[in-house]
Short mmCIF file of C-alpha atoms in Angstrom, two decimals:
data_model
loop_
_atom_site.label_atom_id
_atom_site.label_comp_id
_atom_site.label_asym_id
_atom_site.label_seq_id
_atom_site.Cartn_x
_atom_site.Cartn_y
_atom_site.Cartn_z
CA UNK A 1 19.41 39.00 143.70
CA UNK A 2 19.56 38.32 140.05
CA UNK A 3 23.31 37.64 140.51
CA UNK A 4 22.73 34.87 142.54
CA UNK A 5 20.19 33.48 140.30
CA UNK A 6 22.37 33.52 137.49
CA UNK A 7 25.32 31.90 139.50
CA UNK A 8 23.20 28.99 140.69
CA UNK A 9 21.55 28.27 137.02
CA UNK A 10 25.42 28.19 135.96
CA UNK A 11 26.74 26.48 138.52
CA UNK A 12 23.21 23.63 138.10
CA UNK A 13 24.42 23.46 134.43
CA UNK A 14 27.59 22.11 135.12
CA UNK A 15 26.96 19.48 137.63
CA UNK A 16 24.16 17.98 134.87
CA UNK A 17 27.43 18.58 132.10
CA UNK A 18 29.36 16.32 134.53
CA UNK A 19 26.67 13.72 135.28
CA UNK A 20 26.25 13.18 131.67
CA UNK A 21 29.64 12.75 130.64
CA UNK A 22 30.48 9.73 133.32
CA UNK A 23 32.14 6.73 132.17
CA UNK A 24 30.34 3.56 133.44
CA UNK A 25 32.82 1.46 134.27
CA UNK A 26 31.39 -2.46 134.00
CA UNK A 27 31.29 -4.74 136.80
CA UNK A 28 34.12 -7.04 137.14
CA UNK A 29 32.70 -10.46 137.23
CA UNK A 30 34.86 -13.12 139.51
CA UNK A 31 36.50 -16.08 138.12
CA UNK A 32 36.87 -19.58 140.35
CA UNK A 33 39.92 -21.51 140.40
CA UNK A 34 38.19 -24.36 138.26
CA UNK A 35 37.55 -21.65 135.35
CA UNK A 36 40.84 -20.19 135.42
CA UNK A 37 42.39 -23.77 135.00
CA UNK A 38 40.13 -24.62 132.48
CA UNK A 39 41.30 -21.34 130.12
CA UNK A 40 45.07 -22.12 131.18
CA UNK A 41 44.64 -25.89 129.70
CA UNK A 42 42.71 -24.47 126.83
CA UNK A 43 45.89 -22.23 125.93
CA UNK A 44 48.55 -24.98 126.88
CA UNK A 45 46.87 -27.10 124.14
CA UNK A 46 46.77 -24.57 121.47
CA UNK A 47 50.37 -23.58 122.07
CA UNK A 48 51.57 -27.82 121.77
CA UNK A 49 49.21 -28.35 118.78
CA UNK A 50 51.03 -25.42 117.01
CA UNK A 51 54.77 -26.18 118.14
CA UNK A 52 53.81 -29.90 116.97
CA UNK A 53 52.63 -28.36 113.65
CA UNK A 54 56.10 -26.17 113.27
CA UNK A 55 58.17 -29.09 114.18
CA UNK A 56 56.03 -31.61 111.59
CA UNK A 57 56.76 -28.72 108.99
CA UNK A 58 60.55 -28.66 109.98
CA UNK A 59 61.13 -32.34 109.95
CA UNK A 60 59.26 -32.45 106.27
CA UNK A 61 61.92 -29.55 105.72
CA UNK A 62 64.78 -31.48 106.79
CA UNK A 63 64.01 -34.85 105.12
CA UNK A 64 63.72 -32.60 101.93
CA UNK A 65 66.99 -31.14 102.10
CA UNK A 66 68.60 -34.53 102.64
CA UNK A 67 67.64 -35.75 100.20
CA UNK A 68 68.51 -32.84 97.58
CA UNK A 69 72.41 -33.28 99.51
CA UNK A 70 72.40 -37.01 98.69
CA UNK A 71 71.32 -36.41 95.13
CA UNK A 72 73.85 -33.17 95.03
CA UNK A 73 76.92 -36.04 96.17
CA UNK A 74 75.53 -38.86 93.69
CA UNK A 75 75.65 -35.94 90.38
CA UNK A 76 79.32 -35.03 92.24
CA UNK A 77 80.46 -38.36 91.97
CA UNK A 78 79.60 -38.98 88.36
CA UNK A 79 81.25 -35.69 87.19
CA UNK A 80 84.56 -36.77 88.75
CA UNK A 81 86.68 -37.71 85.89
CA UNK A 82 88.54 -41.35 86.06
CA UNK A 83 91.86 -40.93 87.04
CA UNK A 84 94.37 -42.15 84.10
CA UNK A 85 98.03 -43.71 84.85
CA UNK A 86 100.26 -42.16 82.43
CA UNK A 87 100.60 -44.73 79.42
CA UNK A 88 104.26 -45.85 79.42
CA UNK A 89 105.95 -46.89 75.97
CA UNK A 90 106.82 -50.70 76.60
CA UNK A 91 108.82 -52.54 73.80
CA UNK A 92 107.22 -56.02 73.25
CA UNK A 93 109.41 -59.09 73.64
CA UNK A 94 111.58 -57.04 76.27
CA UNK A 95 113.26 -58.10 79.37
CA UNK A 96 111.06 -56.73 82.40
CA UNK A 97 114.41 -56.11 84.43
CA UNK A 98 116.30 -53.94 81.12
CA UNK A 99 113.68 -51.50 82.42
CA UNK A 100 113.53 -48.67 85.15
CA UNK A 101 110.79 -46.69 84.79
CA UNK A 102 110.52 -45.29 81.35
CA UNK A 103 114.42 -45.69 80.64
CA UNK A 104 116.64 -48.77 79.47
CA UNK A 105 118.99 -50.47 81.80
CA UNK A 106 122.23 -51.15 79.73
CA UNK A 107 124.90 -53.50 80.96
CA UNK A 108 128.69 -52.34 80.94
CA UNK A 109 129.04 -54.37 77.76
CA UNK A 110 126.01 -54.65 75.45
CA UNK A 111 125.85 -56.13 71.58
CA UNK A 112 125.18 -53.04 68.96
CA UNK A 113 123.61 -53.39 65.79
CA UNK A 114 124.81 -49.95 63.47
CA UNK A 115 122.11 -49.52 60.46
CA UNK A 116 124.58 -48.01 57.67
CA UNK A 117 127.06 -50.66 58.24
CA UNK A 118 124.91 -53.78 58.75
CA UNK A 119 127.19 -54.92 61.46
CA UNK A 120 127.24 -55.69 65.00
CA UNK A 121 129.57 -55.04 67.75
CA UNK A 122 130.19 -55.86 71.23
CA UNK A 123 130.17 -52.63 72.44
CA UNK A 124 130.95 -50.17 76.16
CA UNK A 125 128.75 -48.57 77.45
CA UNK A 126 130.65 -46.13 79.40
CA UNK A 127 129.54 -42.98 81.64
CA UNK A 128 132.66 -41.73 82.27
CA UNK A 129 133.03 -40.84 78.10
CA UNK A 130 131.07 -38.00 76.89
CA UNK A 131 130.88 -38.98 73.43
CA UNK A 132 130.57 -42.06 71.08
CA UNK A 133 133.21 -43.42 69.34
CA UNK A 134 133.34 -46.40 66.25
CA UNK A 135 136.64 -47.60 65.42
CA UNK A 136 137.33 -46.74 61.71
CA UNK A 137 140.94 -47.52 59.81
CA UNK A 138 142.33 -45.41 56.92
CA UNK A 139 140.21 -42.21 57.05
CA UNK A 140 139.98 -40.03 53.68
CA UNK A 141 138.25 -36.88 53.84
CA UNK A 142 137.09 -35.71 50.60
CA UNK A 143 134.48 -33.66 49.29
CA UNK A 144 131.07 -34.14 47.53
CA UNK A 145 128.69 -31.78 46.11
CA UNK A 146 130.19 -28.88 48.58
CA UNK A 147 129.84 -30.90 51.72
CA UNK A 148 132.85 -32.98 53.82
CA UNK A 149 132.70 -36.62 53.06
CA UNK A 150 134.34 -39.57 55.36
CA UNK A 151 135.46 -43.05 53.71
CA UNK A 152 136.58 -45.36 56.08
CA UNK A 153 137.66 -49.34 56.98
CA UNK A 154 135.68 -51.00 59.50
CA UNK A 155 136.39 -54.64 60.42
CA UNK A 156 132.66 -55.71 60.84
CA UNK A 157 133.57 -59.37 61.31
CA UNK A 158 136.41 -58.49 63.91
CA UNK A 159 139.96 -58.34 63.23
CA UNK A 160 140.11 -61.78 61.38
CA UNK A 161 137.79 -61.37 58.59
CA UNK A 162 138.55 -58.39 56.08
CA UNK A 163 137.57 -54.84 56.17
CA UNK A 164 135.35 -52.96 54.57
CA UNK A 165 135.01 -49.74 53.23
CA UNK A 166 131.81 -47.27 53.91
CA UNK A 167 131.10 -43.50 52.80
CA UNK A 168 129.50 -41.01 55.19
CA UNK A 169 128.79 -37.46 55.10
CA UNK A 170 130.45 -35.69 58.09
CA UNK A 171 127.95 -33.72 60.26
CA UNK A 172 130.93 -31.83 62.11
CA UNK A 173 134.07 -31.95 63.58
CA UNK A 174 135.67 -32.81 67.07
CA UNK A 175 138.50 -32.70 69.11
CA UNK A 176 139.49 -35.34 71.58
CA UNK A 177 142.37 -34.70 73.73
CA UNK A 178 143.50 -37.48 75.82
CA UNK A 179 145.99 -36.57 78.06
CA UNK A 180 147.95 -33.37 78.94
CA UNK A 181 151.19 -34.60 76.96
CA UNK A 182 149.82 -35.23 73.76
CA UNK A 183 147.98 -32.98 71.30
CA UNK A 184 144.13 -32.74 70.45
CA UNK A 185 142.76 -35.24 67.96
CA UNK A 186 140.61 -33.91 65.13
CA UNK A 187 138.18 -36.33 64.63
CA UNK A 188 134.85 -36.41 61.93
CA UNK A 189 131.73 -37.25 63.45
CA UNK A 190 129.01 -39.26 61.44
CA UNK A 191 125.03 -40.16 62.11
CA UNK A 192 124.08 -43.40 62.65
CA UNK A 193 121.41 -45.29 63.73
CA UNK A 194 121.81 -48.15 66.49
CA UNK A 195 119.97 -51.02 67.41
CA UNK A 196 120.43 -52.17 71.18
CA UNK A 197 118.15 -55.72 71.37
CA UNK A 198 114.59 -54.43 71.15
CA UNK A 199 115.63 -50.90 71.16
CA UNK A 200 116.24 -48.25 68.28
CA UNK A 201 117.66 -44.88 68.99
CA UNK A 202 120.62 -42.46 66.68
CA UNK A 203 123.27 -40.98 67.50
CA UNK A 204 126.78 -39.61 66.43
CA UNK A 205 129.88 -41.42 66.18
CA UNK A 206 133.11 -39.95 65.84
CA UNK A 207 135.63 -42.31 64.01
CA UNK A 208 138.68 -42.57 65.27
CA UNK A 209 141.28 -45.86 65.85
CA UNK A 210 140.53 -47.89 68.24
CA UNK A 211 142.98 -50.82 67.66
CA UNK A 212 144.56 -50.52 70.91
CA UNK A 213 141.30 -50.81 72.92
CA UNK A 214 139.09 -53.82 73.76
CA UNK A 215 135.92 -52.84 72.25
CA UNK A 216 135.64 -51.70 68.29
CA UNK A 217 132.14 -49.44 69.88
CA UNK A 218 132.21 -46.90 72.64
CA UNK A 219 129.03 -45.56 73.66
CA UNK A 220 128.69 -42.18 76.24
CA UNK A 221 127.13 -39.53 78.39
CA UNK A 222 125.32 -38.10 75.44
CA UNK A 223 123.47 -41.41 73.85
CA UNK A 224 122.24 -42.44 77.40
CA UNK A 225 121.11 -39.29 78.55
CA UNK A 226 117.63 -39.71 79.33
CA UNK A 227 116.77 -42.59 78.07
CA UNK A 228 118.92 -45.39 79.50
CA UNK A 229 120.82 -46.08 82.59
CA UNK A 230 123.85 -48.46 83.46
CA UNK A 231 124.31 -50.72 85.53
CA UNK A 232 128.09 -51.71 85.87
CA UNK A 233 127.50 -55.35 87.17
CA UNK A 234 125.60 -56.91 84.38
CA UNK A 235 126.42 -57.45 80.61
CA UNK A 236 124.40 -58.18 77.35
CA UNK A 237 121.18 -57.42 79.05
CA UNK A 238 119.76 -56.94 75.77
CA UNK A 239 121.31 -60.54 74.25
CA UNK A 240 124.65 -61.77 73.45
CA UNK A 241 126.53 -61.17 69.84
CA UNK A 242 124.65 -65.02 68.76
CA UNK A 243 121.48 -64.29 69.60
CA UNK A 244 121.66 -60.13 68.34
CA UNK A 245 122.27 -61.84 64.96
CA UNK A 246 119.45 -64.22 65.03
CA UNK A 247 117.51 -61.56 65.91
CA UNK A 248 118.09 -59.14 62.89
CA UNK A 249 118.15 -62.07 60.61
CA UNK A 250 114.50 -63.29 61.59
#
């Protein structure tokens, strides 16, 4: 009998437990159609006032960072430096068409003024010689103070007038061969310097006789190179042997 007592106390105990410990779960309360719409308008005009507000804030953005681009271009374009031609050497007083460029353009015959003889000769200006030549008459080598001396005739007022006599110091020695028969010519070579119009440049000139040839002045390869061109079809670009002298007499 007790037994049962005991079991139905336990079992009383329990059920209370059970009561006590249930979750009340709080009435759902039904929403109309006209409430529902109202909350879904509520939210659809929240969500546009913040995508407006992100899209005000990203246009301020972008009209920001045009501007910093156009200022970035405008401090470009006043770093660039100024582009600069290269300056060209131009002689005053000098025939447009005697130049090409940054070199002379020399006629097949021109008029040379030669500094240590204060002449002038009509002169060739020839491509197909490789060196420059002055036509000199009874040449003496002799010595002075250990080096090799030249004297030398040179009819500065052609073959009319008289000679005269001039003293060099040789700078070296050259041979010229002309042609297969006949031996090499052992000529000295001198420095002078030539005046050609408005132009000055120096050179050598081997002496040598030139009697048999048309022009007392032969000018090659080497005096031209790189600074003067020819053109075969034209001479005394540079004046003729009247006006060269009224030139260096000014």
């Amino acid at each position: 009998m007790l037994r049962k007592v005991f079991i139905l106390a336990t079992v009383s105990t329990l059920v209370i437990g059970c009561a006590t410990n249930t979750v009340k779960t709080p009435p759902i309360i039904p929403v109309d159609a006209s409430t529902l719409n109202h909350e879904l308008s509520q939210q659809e005009s929240r969500l546009i006032d913040m995508i407006e507000k992100v899209s005000v804030e990203q246009q301020s953005e972008i009209i920001d960072l045009t501007h910093a681009i156009t200022s970035l271009k405008s401090s470009v374009e006043h770093c660039k430096p100024n582009p600069q031609t290269p300056s060209v050497a131009v002689i005053e007083d000098c025939d447009a068409n005697s130049i090409i460029g940054e070199k002379y353009v020399l006629g097949e015959v021109e008029h040379v003024f030669i500094d240590e003889l204060k002449a002038s000769f009509d002169t060739r200006i020839d491509t197909g010689a490789e060196s420059s030549s002055l036509d000199a008459r009874n040449i003496i080598l002799f010595e002075r103070d250990g080096d090799d001396w030249v004297r030398f005739d040179v009819f500065t007022l052609g073959e009319s007038g008289p000679a005269q006599t001039f003293e060099s110091k040789v700078e070296r020695f050259v041979r010229i061969k002309q042609d297969a028969q006949n031996k090499s010519d052992r000529r000295p070579v001198i420095h002078a310097h030539l005046r050609i119009g408005q132009y000055a440049a120096e050179t050598d000139l081997n002496l040598s006789n030139r009697s048999h040839l048309e022009y007392p002045l032969l000018l090659g390869r080497k005096f031209m190179k790189d600074i003067a061109v020819v053109d075969v079809s034209q001479k005394f670009i540079h004046g003729s042997s009247s006006t060269a002298r009224f030139k260096l007499t000014q």
